[in-house]
Amino acid sequence: QNDRHNCAKLDNHQKHLGKIIITECQKLIDQNHMSCAADREPLGNSLHDSQYYCNKHIKYSHFLFSFHFSFKTTVIVSQIPTQHKTSRNISLQIYPLYSKIETYAIYATKNGLEILMKKQIAKILPLYTIVPLISAFTLNTLIYSGSMSICKNWHHYDFTSSLDRMVPVIPEWVYIYLGCYLFWIINYILVARVHKDDPDGFYRYITTDMMSRIVCGLFFFGLPTTNMRPAIVGSGLAEHLLRWVYSIDQPANLFPSIHCLVSWMCFIGIRGNKRVPRWYRIFSCIFALLVVVSTQVTKQHYLIDAIGGILLAEVLYAWNKRSNAYLYVKGFFERVNASLRSLSRKKKGGYA
């Protein structure tokens, strides 16, 4: 509502300004003697361009108008050669026109760009989902990295089973293991998009996501786990990547596996949703399972870690579909979004 109000106010100013510009430009175009006495360089083309842009952009919606009109007009007027501006005959007609343009151009461009940015972002994902998604990512990072740092010197348990020892190391699966990060980004955005008109559905999902990280944090602190990684030999790209993964990721925080948990959450979020093509839902399921396999054959996790991650996602998602706990999360983020909108309105309130 505030955006529509600002656009309507801005639109009235610019329509009035557009009429002034068209009138003034027409007067200048009609004066055939309009050229600089020093070098006789004609101004007809620039002024004709000004009139063309005015006529063209007046017809645009106020969203595009606020940016294109103010920007192009300012550029055209400012690019008139200096010698023409110093000419008394031209300056008397150009400068009053330019001063009117300059008054609105800065405000129009700033607010127009802001509105356009919001519209472009909204094409990717609903605006109300941005803060919850960022918060979920932040919580994940804090729990994983924080527990890793705090529990570094604690006693860790090793749940390696005889079945785990039978699983071979296949470095090439590191591509799937690392590629899942892109999969996560795409699917979390997709979940937000398919719930554009269903905030309750989205908040049930984001509540499950956040609760799962809190439960993981409890395990990371209460039951620290580790494993024995094998020595990776070979000089291929896959071997180099796997050694790099080992160097930056400590063998800790294994149970439950966040890699398996998040990948399965990516599938759960679109499972059964007919707004998502059936082929992509199938692909998401298959890729999530491939990620589970990759955690085993790269020796980043063991079987119990993968099972724990998938079960945690399924149990919490099923519980949140029947519970109203999500309402607390929804209410919190709605207040946050309302506060951000209020701050935005206060910043815009200075224009008169």
mmCIF file of C-alpha atoms in Angstrom:
data_model
loop_
_atom_site.group_PDB
_atom_site.id
_atom_site.type_symbol
_atom_site.label_atom_id
_atom_site.label_comp_id
_atom_site.label_asym_id
_atom_site.label_seq_id
_atom_site.Cartn_x
_atom_site.Cartn_y
_atom_site.Cartn_z
ATOM 1 C CA GLN A 1 0.000 0.000 0.000
ATOM 2 C CA ASN A 2 2.840 2.368 0.818
ATOM 3 C CA ASP A 3 4.549 1.593 -2.487
ATOM 4 C CA ARG A 4 1.313 2.283 -4.378
ATOM 5 C CA HIS A 5 0.878 5.552 -2.482
ATOM 6 C CA ASN A 6 4.429 6.693 -3.235
ATOM 7 C CA CYS A 7 4.103 5.664 -6.877
ATOM 8 C CA ALA A 8 0.819 7.538 -7.241
ATOM 9 C CA LYS A 9 2.340 10.660 -5.697
ATOM 10 C CA LEU A 10 5.440 10.339 -7.837
ATOM 11 C CA ASP A 11 3.358 9.652 -10.928
ATOM 12 C CA ASN A 12 1.431 12.918 -10.506
ATOM 13 C CA HIS A 13 4.649 14.888 -10.157
ATOM 14 C CA GLN A 14 6.195 13.242 -13.202
ATOM 15 C CA LYS A 15 3.140 13.584 -15.413
ATOM 16 C CA HIS A 16 3.137 17.291 -14.667
ATOM 17 C CA LEU A 17 6.866 17.449 -15.261
ATOM 18 C CA GLY A 18 6.472 15.491 -18.488
ATOM 19 C CA LYS A 19 3.984 18.017 -19.833
ATOM 20 C CA ILE A 20 6.402 20.840 -19.026
ATOM 21 C CA ILE A 21 9.272 19.059 -20.753
ATOM 22 C CA ILE A 22 7.280 18.234 -23.879
ATOM 23 C CA THR A 23 6.043 21.801 -24.125
ATOM 24 C CA GLU A 24 9.486 23.294 -23.616
ATOM 25 C CA CYS A 25 11.170 20.845 -25.973
ATOM 26 C CA GLN A 26 8.615 21.565 -28.673
ATOM 27 C CA LYS A 27 9.289 25.281 -28.347
ATOM 28 C CA LEU A 28 13.011 24.696 -28.709
ATOM 29 C CA ILE A 29 12.584 22.362 -31.682
ATOM 30 C CA ASP A 30 10.360 24.856 -33.459
ATOM 31 C CA GLN A 31 13.029 27.537 -33.223
ATOM 32 C CA ASN A 32 15.161 26.903 -36.280
ATOM 33 C CA HIS A 33 17.797 29.431 -35.239
ATOM 34 C CA MET A 34 18.718 27.334 -32.178
ATOM 35 C CA SER A 35 22.422 26.784 -32.672
ATOM 36 C CA CYS A 36 25.512 28.065 -31.034
ATOM 37 C CA ALA A 37 26.906 31.222 -32.519
ATOM 38 C CA ALA A 38 30.444 29.974 -31.992
ATOM 39 C CA ASP A 39 30.366 26.705 -33.967
ATOM 40 C CA ARG A 40 26.787 26.574 -35.296
ATOM 41 C CA GLU A 41 26.350 22.993 -34.035
ATOM 42 C CA PRO A 42 22.618 22.186 -34.200
ATOM 43 C CA LEU A 43 20.724 20.908 -31.179
ATOM 44 C CA GLY A 44 17.802 19.458 -33.115
ATOM 45 C CA ASN A 45 18.710 15.802 -32.638
ATOM 46 C CA SER A 46 19.185 15.966 -28.884
ATOM 47 C CA LEU A 47 16.003 17.919 -28.374
ATOM 48 C CA HIS A 48 14.062 15.622 -30.677
ATOM 49 C CA ASP A 49 15.391 12.690 -28.646
ATOM 50 C CA SER A 50 14.212 14.413 -25.495
ATOM 51 C CA GLN A 51 10.731 14.818 -26.917
ATOM 52 C CA TYR A 52 10.738 11.197 -28.096
ATOM 53 C CA TYR A 53 11.706 9.854 -24.711
ATOM 54 C CA CYS A 54 9.138 12.063 -22.994
ATOM 55 C CA ASN A 55 6.329 10.873 -25.246
ATOM 56 C CA LYS A 56 7.446 7.271 -24.967
ATOM 57 C CA HIS A 57 7.995 7.055 -21.238
ATOM 58 C CA ILE A 58 4.907 9.005 -20.234
ATOM 59 C CA LYS A 59 2.990 5.955 -21.490
ATOM 60 C CA TYR A 60 4.914 3.535 -19.252
ATOM 61 C CA SER A 61 3.633 2.358 -15.908
ATOM 62 C CA HIS A 62 4.800 4.443 -12.973
ATOM 63 C CA PHE A 63 7.250 1.712 -11.990
ATOM 64 C CA LEU A 64 9.214 1.954 -15.222
ATOM 65 C CA PHE A 65 8.446 5.636 -15.598
ATOM 66 C CA SER A 66 10.090 6.508 -12.289
ATOM 67 C CA PHE A 67 13.403 5.089 -13.488
ATOM 68 C CA HIS A 68 13.604 5.411 -17.282
ATOM 69 C CA PHE A 69 12.046 8.834 -17.571
ATOM 70 C CA SER A 70 14.085 10.603 -14.909
ATOM 71 C CA PHE A 71 17.327 8.857 -15.889
ATOM 72 C CA LYS A 72 17.162 9.393 -19.641
ATOM 73 C CA THR A 73 15.959 12.995 -19.370
ATOM 74 C CA THR A 74 18.745 13.916 -16.959
ATOM 75 C CA VAL A 75 21.356 12.318 -19.208
ATOM 76 C CA ILE A 76 20.093 14.076 -22.345
ATOM 77 C CA VAL A 77 19.961 17.516 -20.769
ATOM 78 C CA SER A 78 23.304 17.130 -19.022
ATOM 79 C CA GLN A 79 24.965 16.016 -22.264
ATOM 80 C CA ILE A 80 24.136 19.193 -24.157
ATOM 81 C CA PRO A 81 27.527 20.720 -25.087
ATOM 82 C CA THR A 82 28.928 23.273 -22.654
ATOM 83 C CA GLN A 83 29.073 26.048 -25.238
ATOM 84 C CA HIS A 84 25.336 25.676 -25.788
ATOM 85 C CA LYS A 85 24.640 25.926 -22.081
ATOM 86 C CA THR A 86 26.612 29.145 -21.892
ATOM 87 C CA SER A 87 24.643 30.693 -24.696
ATOM 88 C CA ARG A 88 22.271 33.237 -23.151
ATOM 89 C CA ASN A 89 19.403 32.399 -25.508
ATOM 90 C CA ILE A 90 19.581 28.671 -24.716
ATOM 91 C CA SER A 91 20.444 28.884 -21.026
ATOM 92 C CA LEU A 92 17.349 30.980 -20.309
ATOM 93 C CA GLN A 93 15.232 28.127 -21.687
ATOM 94 C CA ILE A 94 17.294 25.071 -20.719
ATOM 95 C CA TYR A 95 18.231 25.884 -17.117
ATOM 96 C CA PRO A 96 14.713 26.401 -15.732
ATOM 97 C CA LEU A 97 13.729 23.140 -17.443
ATOM 98 C CA TYR A 98 16.772 21.332 -16.057
ATOM 99 C CA SER A 99 16.164 22.615 -12.542
ATOM 100 C CA LYS A 100 12.643 21.146 -12.630
ATOM 101 C CA ILE A 101 14.022 17.828 -13.837
ATOM 102 C CA GLU A 102 16.794 17.786 -11.254
ATOM 103 C CA THR A 103 14.356 18.320 -8.397
ATOM 104 C CA TYR A 104 12.573 15.054 -9.097
ATOM 105 C CA ALA A 105 15.210 12.975 -10.874
ATOM 106 C CA ILE A 106 17.160 11.935 -7.772
ATOM 107 C CA TYR A 107 14.051 10.957 -5.842
ATOM 108 C CA ALA A 108 12.452 9.301 -8.850
ATOM 109 C CA THR A 109 15.527 7.246 -9.726
ATOM 110 C CA LYS A 110 16.162 6.155 -6.125
ATOM 111 C CA ASN A 111 12.592 5.084 -5.460
ATOM 112 C CA GLY A 112 12.129 3.683 -8.944
ATOM 113 C CA LEU A 113 15.175 1.461 -8.559
ATOM 114 C CA GLU A 114 13.992 0.312 -5.144
ATOM 115 C CA ILE A 115 10.571 -0.608 -6.509
ATOM 116 C CA LEU A 116 12.092 -2.348 -9.518
ATOM 117 C CA MET A 117 14.457 -4.301 -7.280
ATOM 118 C CA LYS A 118 11.541 -5.455 -5.144
ATOM 119 C CA LYS A 119 9.642 -6.512 -8.247
ATOM 120 C CA GLN A 120 12.643 -8.423 -9.582
ATOM 121 C CA ILE A 121 13.245 -10.169 -6.244
ATOM 122 C CA ALA A 122 9.544 -11.005 -5.981
ATOM 123 C CA LYS A 123 9.836 -12.818 -9.314
ATOM 124 C CA ILE A 124 12.371 -15.160 -7.697
ATOM 125 C CA LEU A 125 10.726 -15.685 -4.316
ATOM 126 C CA PRO A 126 7.990 -14.035 -2.216
ATOM 127 C CA LEU A 127 9.289 -11.093 -0.208
ATOM 128 C CA TYR A 128 7.828 -12.380 3.054
ATOM 129 C CA THR A 129 10.003 -15.510 2.832
ATOM 130 C CA ILE A 130 13.362 -13.715 2.603
ATOM 131 C CA VAL A 131 13.897 -13.076 6.324
ATOM 132 C CA PRO A 132 12.814 -16.593 7.402
ATOM 133 C CA LEU A 133 15.117 -18.206 4.818
ATOM 134 C CA ILE A 134 18.076 -16.064 5.863
ATOM 135 C CA SER A 135 17.321 -16.829 9.508
ATOM 136 C CA ALA A 136 17.192 -20.580 8.825
ATOM 137 C CA PHE A 137 20.572 -20.427 7.077
ATOM 138 C CA THR A 138 22.046 -18.372 9.926
ATOM 139 C CA LEU A 139 20.740 -20.799 12.549
ATOM 140 C CA ASN A 140 22.210 -23.741 10.638
ATOM 141 C CA THR A 141 25.608 -22.042 10.436
ATOM 142 C CA LEU A 142 25.646 -21.048 14.100
ATOM 143 C CA ILE A 143 24.703 -24.525 15.332
ATOM 144 C CA TYR A 144 27.066 -26.424 13.060
ATOM 145 C CA SER A 145 30.095 -24.132 13.343
ATOM 146 C CA GLY A 146 29.461 -23.183 16.951
ATOM 147 C CA SER A 147 29.170 -26.746 18.204
ATOM 148 C CA MET A 148 32.185 -27.743 16.127
ATOM 149 C CA SER A 149 34.275 -25.070 17.799
ATOM 150 C CA ILE A 150 32.983 -25.539 21.359
ATOM 151 C CA CYS A 151 33.134 -29.352 21.349
ATOM 152 C CA LYS A 152 36.487 -29.541 19.594
ATOM 153 C CA ASN A 153 38.376 -30.997 22.571
ATOM 154 C CA TRP A 154 35.492 -33.031 24.006
ATOM 155 C CA HIS A 155 35.343 -36.814 23.934
ATOM 156 C CA HIS A 156 33.741 -38.000 20.672
ATOM 157 C CA TYR A 157 31.988 -41.311 20.047
ATOM 158 C CA ASP A 158 32.639 -43.465 17.000
ATOM 159 C CA PHE A 159 29.589 -45.365 15.712
ATOM 160 C CA THR A 160 31.430 -47.170 12.912
ATOM 161 C CA SER A 161 29.798 -50.513 12.195
ATOM 162 C CA SER A 162 31.022 -53.574 10.339
ATOM 163 C CA LEU A 163 28.710 -52.624 7.484
ATOM 164 C CA ASP A 164 30.360 -49.197 7.259
ATOM 165 C CA ARG A 165 33.772 -50.825 6.972
ATOM 166 C CA MET A 166 32.546 -52.814 3.973
ATOM 167 C CA VAL A 167 31.607 -49.650 2.042
ATOM 168 C CA PRO A 168 34.441 -48.669 -0.346
ATOM 169 C CA VAL A 169 35.820 -45.167 -0.795
ATOM 170 C CA ILE A 170 34.827 -43.720 -4.179
ATOM 171 C CA PRO A 171 36.304 -40.210 -4.524
ATOM 172 C CA GLU A 172 34.251 -39.396 -7.650
ATOM 173 C CA TRP A 173 31.144 -39.139 -5.488
ATOM 174 C CA VAL A 174 32.561 -35.927 -4.044
ATOM 175 C CA TYR A 175 30.961 -34.156 -7.019
ATOM 176 C CA ILE A 176 27.518 -35.139 -5.741
ATOM 177 C CA TYR A 177 28.538 -34.328 -2.171
ATOM 178 C CA LEU A 178 29.551 -30.779 -3.127
ATOM 179 C CA GLY A 179 26.903 -30.333 -5.831
ATOM 180 C CA CYS A 180 24.162 -30.689 -3.264
ATOM 181 C CA TYR A 181 24.763 -27.094 -2.107
ATOM 182 C CA LEU A 182 23.355 -25.821 -5.385
ATOM 183 C CA PHE A 183 20.513 -28.316 -5.050
ATOM 184 C CA TRP A 184 19.700 -26.882 -1.614
ATOM 185 C CA ILE A 185 19.604 -23.292 -2.859
ATOM 186 C CA ILE A 186 17.349 -24.123 -5.801
ATOM 187 C CA ASN A 187 14.898 -26.218 -3.808
ATOM 188 C CA TYR A 188 14.598 -23.882 -0.837
ATOM 189 C CA ILE A 189 13.777 -21.055 -3.241
ATOM 190 C CA LEU A 190 11.357 -23.374 -5.025
ATOM 191 C CA VAL A 191 9.637 -24.249 -1.745
ATOM 192 C CA ALA A 192 9.187 -20.525 -1.051
ATOM 193 C CA ARG A 193 7.785 -19.954 -4.547
ATOM 194 C CA VAL A 194 5.223 -22.761 -4.443
ATOM 195 C CA HIS A 195 3.987 -21.422 -1.090
ATOM 196 C CA LYS A 196 3.646 -17.872 -2.371
ATOM 197 C CA ASP A 197 -0.078 -17.862 -1.582
ATOM 198 C CA ASP A 198 0.164 -20.303 1.301
ATOM 199 C CA PRO A 199 2.086 -18.664 4.167
ATOM 200 C CA ASP A 200 0.938 -21.316 6.626
ATOM 201 C CA GLY A 201 2.427 -24.063 4.471
ATOM 202 C CA PHE A 202 5.709 -22.185 4.172
ATOM 203 C CA TYR A 203 5.934 -21.481 7.904
ATOM 204 C CA ARG A 204 5.220 -25.125 8.720
ATOM 205 C CA TYR A 205 8.175 -26.004 6.500
ATOM 206 C CA ILE A 206 10.527 -23.369 7.911
ATOM 207 C CA THR A 207 9.522 -24.337 11.461
ATOM 208 C CA THR A 208 10.436 -27.949 10.690
ATOM 209 C CA ASP A 209 13.757 -26.793 9.251
ATOM 210 C CA MET A 210 14.655 -24.710 12.293
ATOM 211 C CA MET A 211 13.492 -27.321 14.798
ATOM 212 C CA SER A 212 15.589 -29.957 13.037
ATOM 213 C CA ARG A 213 18.713 -27.808 13.439
ATOM 214 C CA ILE A 214 18.003 -27.303 17.127
ATOM 215 C CA VAL A 215 17.630 -31.061 17.604
ATOM 216 C CA CYS A 216 20.887 -31.571 15.678
ATOM 217 C CA GLY A 217 22.551 -29.063 17.991
ATOM 218 C CA LEU A 218 21.381 -31.031 21.037
ATOM 219 C CA PHE A 219 22.981 -34.176 19.608
ATOM 220 C CA PHE A 220 26.164 -32.329 18.623
ATOM 221 C CA PHE A 221 26.593 -31.097 22.194
ATOM 222 C CA GLY A 222 25.169 -34.091 24.056
ATOM 223 C CA LEU A 223 26.582 -36.887 21.889
ATOM 224 C CA PRO A 224 29.617 -35.670 19.906
ATOM 225 C CA THR A 225 30.551 -38.138 17.185
ATOM 226 C CA THR A 226 33.535 -38.738 14.940
ATOM 227 C CA ASN A 227 34.936 -41.289 12.499
ATOM 228 C CA MET A 228 38.228 -42.524 11.110
ATOM 229 C CA ARG A 229 38.834 -41.194 7.633
ATOM 230 C CA PRO A 230 40.918 -43.171 5.167
ATOM 231 C CA ALA A 231 44.013 -41.842 3.424
ATOM 232 C CA ILE A 232 43.083 -40.648 -0.056
ATOM 233 C CA VAL A 233 45.640 -41.580 -2.697
ATOM 234 C CA GLY A 234 45.660 -40.519 -6.314
ATOM 235 C CA SER A 235 46.252 -37.316 -8.245
ATOM 236 C CA GLY A 236 42.923 -36.923 -10.004
ATOM 237 C CA LEU A 237 40.538 -33.988 -9.553
ATOM 238 C CA ALA A 238 38.145 -36.050 -7.431
ATOM 239 C CA GLU A 239 40.957 -37.090 -5.083
ATOM 240 C CA HIS A 240 42.144 -33.493 -4.736
ATOM 241 C CA LEU A 241 38.597 -32.310 -3.999
ATOM 242 C CA LEU A 242 38.016 -34.997 -1.385
ATOM 243 C CA ARG A 243 41.306 -34.208 0.351
ATOM 244 C CA TRP A 244 40.262 -30.547 0.320
ATOM 245 C CA VAL A 245 36.908 -31.435 1.892
ATOM 246 C CA TYR A 246 38.719 -33.394 4.612
ATOM 247 C CA SER A 247 41.003 -30.425 5.275
ATOM 248 C CA ILE A 248 38.209 -27.889 5.813
ATOM 249 C CA ASP A 249 35.598 -30.137 7.458
ATOM 250 C CA GLN A 250 36.523 -31.791 10.736
ATOM 251 C CA PRO A 251 35.336 -35.376 11.340
ATOM 252 C CA ALA A 252 32.723 -34.227 13.848
ATOM 253 C CA ASN A 253 28.998 -33.364 14.062
ATOM 254 C CA LEU A 254 28.211 -36.572 12.250
ATOM 255 C CA PHE A 255 24.975 -37.712 13.921
ATOM 256 C CA PRO A 256 22.483 -36.867 12.594
ATOM 257 C CA SER A 257 23.825 -36.008 9.146
ATOM 258 C CA ILE A 258 22.880 -32.454 8.185
ATOM 259 C CA HIS A 259 23.809 -33.251 4.585
ATOM 260 C CA CYS A 260 21.195 -36.004 4.472
ATOM 261 C CA LEU A 261 18.711 -34.001 6.538
ATOM 262 C CA VAL A 262 18.791 -30.894 4.325
ATOM 263 C CA SER A 263 18.755 -32.890 1.093
ATOM 264 C CA TRP A 264 15.696 -34.804 2.269
ATOM 265 C CA MET A 265 14.043 -31.550 3.382
ATOM 266 C CA CYS A 266 14.528 -30.301 -0.184
ATOM 267 C CA PHE A 267 12.463 -33.234 -1.397
ATOM 268 C CA ILE A 268 9.863 -33.066 1.381
ATOM 269 C CA GLY A 269 9.163 -29.406 0.635
ATOM 270 C CA ILE A 270 7.906 -30.143 -2.878
ATOM 271 C CA ARG A 271 6.712 -33.723 -2.449
ATOM 272 C CA GLY A 272 3.178 -34.097 -3.752
ATOM 273 C CA ASN A 273 2.973 -30.450 -4.812
ATOM 274 C CA LYS A 274 1.472 -30.342 -8.293
ATOM 275 C CA ARG A 275 2.761 -26.812 -8.870
ATOM 276 C CA VAL A 276 6.180 -28.423 -9.291
ATOM 277 C CA PRO A 277 6.624 -30.558 -12.433
ATOM 278 C CA ARG A 278 6.438 -34.255 -11.696
ATOM 279 C CA TRP A 279 9.816 -34.900 -13.322
ATOM 280 C CA TYR A 280 11.528 -32.450 -10.976
ATOM 281 C CA ARG A 281 9.890 -33.977 -7.916
ATOM 282 C CA ILE A 282 11.231 -37.358 -9.018
ATOM 283 C CA PHE A 283 14.634 -35.837 -9.704
ATOM 284 C CA SER A 284 14.706 -34.241 -6.240
ATOM 285 C CA CYS A 285 13.970 -37.568 -4.597
ATOM 286 C CA ILE A 286 16.658 -39.348 -6.610
ATOM 287 C CA PHE A 287 19.240 -36.623 -6.049
ATOM 288 C CA ALA A 288 18.546 -36.555 -2.301
ATOM 289 C CA LEU A 289 19.184 -40.313 -2.209
ATOM 290 C CA LEU A 290 22.367 -39.841 -4.233
ATOM 291 C CA VAL A 291 23.553 -37.324 -1.642
ATOM 292 C CA VAL A 292 22.945 -39.959 1.046
ATOM 293 C CA VAL A 293 25.081 -42.423 -0.932
ATOM 294 C CA SER A 294 27.792 -39.792 -1.425
ATOM 295 C CA THR A 295 28.103 -39.276 2.345
ATOM 296 C CA GLN A 296 28.824 -42.989 2.702
ATOM 297 C CA VAL A 297 31.342 -43.553 -0.087
ATOM 298 C CA THR A 298 33.278 -40.374 0.709
ATOM 299 C CA LYS A 299 33.397 -41.479 4.362
ATOM 300 C CA GLN A 300 31.964 -38.185 5.535
ATOM 301 C CA HIS A 301 29.206 -40.032 7.393
ATOM 302 C CA TYR A 302 28.178 -43.517 8.370
ATOM 303 C CA LEU A 303 24.911 -45.322 7.836
ATOM 304 C CA ILE A 304 23.423 -44.413 11.212
ATOM 305 C CA ASP A 305 24.073 -40.710 10.523
ATOM 306 C CA ALA A 306 22.144 -40.829 7.251
ATOM 307 C CA ILE A 307 19.221 -42.730 8.763
ATOM 308 C CA GLY A 308 19.100 -40.301 11.655
ATOM 309 C CA GLY A 309 18.985 -37.274 9.340
ATOM 310 C CA ILE A 310 16.164 -38.626 7.162
ATOM 311 C CA LEU A 311 14.087 -39.838 10.128
ATOM 312 C CA LEU A 312 14.477 -36.498 11.888
ATOM 313 C CA ALA A 313 13.208 -34.635 8.812
ATOM 314 C CA GLU A 314 10.221 -36.946 8.349
ATOM 315 C CA VAL A 315 9.172 -37.025 12.023
ATOM 316 C CA LEU A 316 9.372 -33.263 12.549
ATOM 317 C CA TYR A 317 7.634 -32.463 9.253
ATOM 318 C CA ALA A 318 4.784 -34.867 10.046
ATOM 319 C CA TRP A 319 4.444 -33.381 13.529
ATOM 320 C CA ASN A 320 4.387 -29.790 12.260
ATOM 321 C CA LYS A 321 1.679 -30.644 9.730
ATOM 322 C CA ARG A 322 -0.582 -31.581 12.642
ATOM 323 C CA SER A 323 0.661 -29.060 15.175
ATOM 324 C CA ASN A 324 0.110 -25.322 15.517
ATOM 325 C CA ALA A 325 3.635 -24.712 16.763
ATOM 326 C CA TYR A 326 4.422 -23.015 13.476
ATOM 327 C CA LEU A 327 2.112 -20.142 14.468
ATOM 328 C CA TYR A 328 4.725 -18.877 16.950
ATOM 329 C CA VAL A 329 7.355 -18.809 14.204
ATOM 330 C CA LYS A 330 4.913 -17.220 11.777
ATOM 331 C CA GLY A 331 3.937 -14.528 14.279
ATOM 332 C CA PHE A 332 7.572 -13.728 15.022
ATOM 333 C CA PHE A 333 8.569 -13.305 11.383
ATOM 334 C CA GLU A 334 5.414 -11.348 10.563
ATOM 335 C CA ARG A 335 6.377 -8.865 13.286
ATOM 336 C CA VAL A 336 9.911 -8.679 11.923
ATOM 337 C CA ASN A 337 8.658 -8.065 8.378
ATOM 338 C CA ALA A 338 6.213 -5.444 9.643
ATOM 339 C CA SER A 339 9.032 -3.652 11.471
ATOM 340 C CA LEU A 340 11.169 -3.652 8.330
ATOM 341 C CA ARG A 341 8.289 -2.206 6.305
ATOM 342 C CA SER A 342 7.772 0.459 8.940
ATOM 343 C CA LEU A 343 11.439 1.456 8.787
ATOM 344 C CA SER A 344 11.216 1.618 5.012
ATOM 345 C CA ARG A 345 8.186 3.909 5.195
ATOM 346 C CA LYS A 346 9.956 6.237 7.630
ATOM 347 C CA LYS A 347 12.910 6.574 5.260
ATOM 348 C CA LYS A 348 10.589 7.454 2.396
ATOM 349 C CA GLY A 349 8.576 9.876 4.501
ATOM 350 C CA GLY A 350 11.138 12.650 4.118
ATOM 351 C CA TYR A 351 10.106 13.470 0.538
ATOM 352 C CA ALA A 352 7.579 16.240 0.080
#
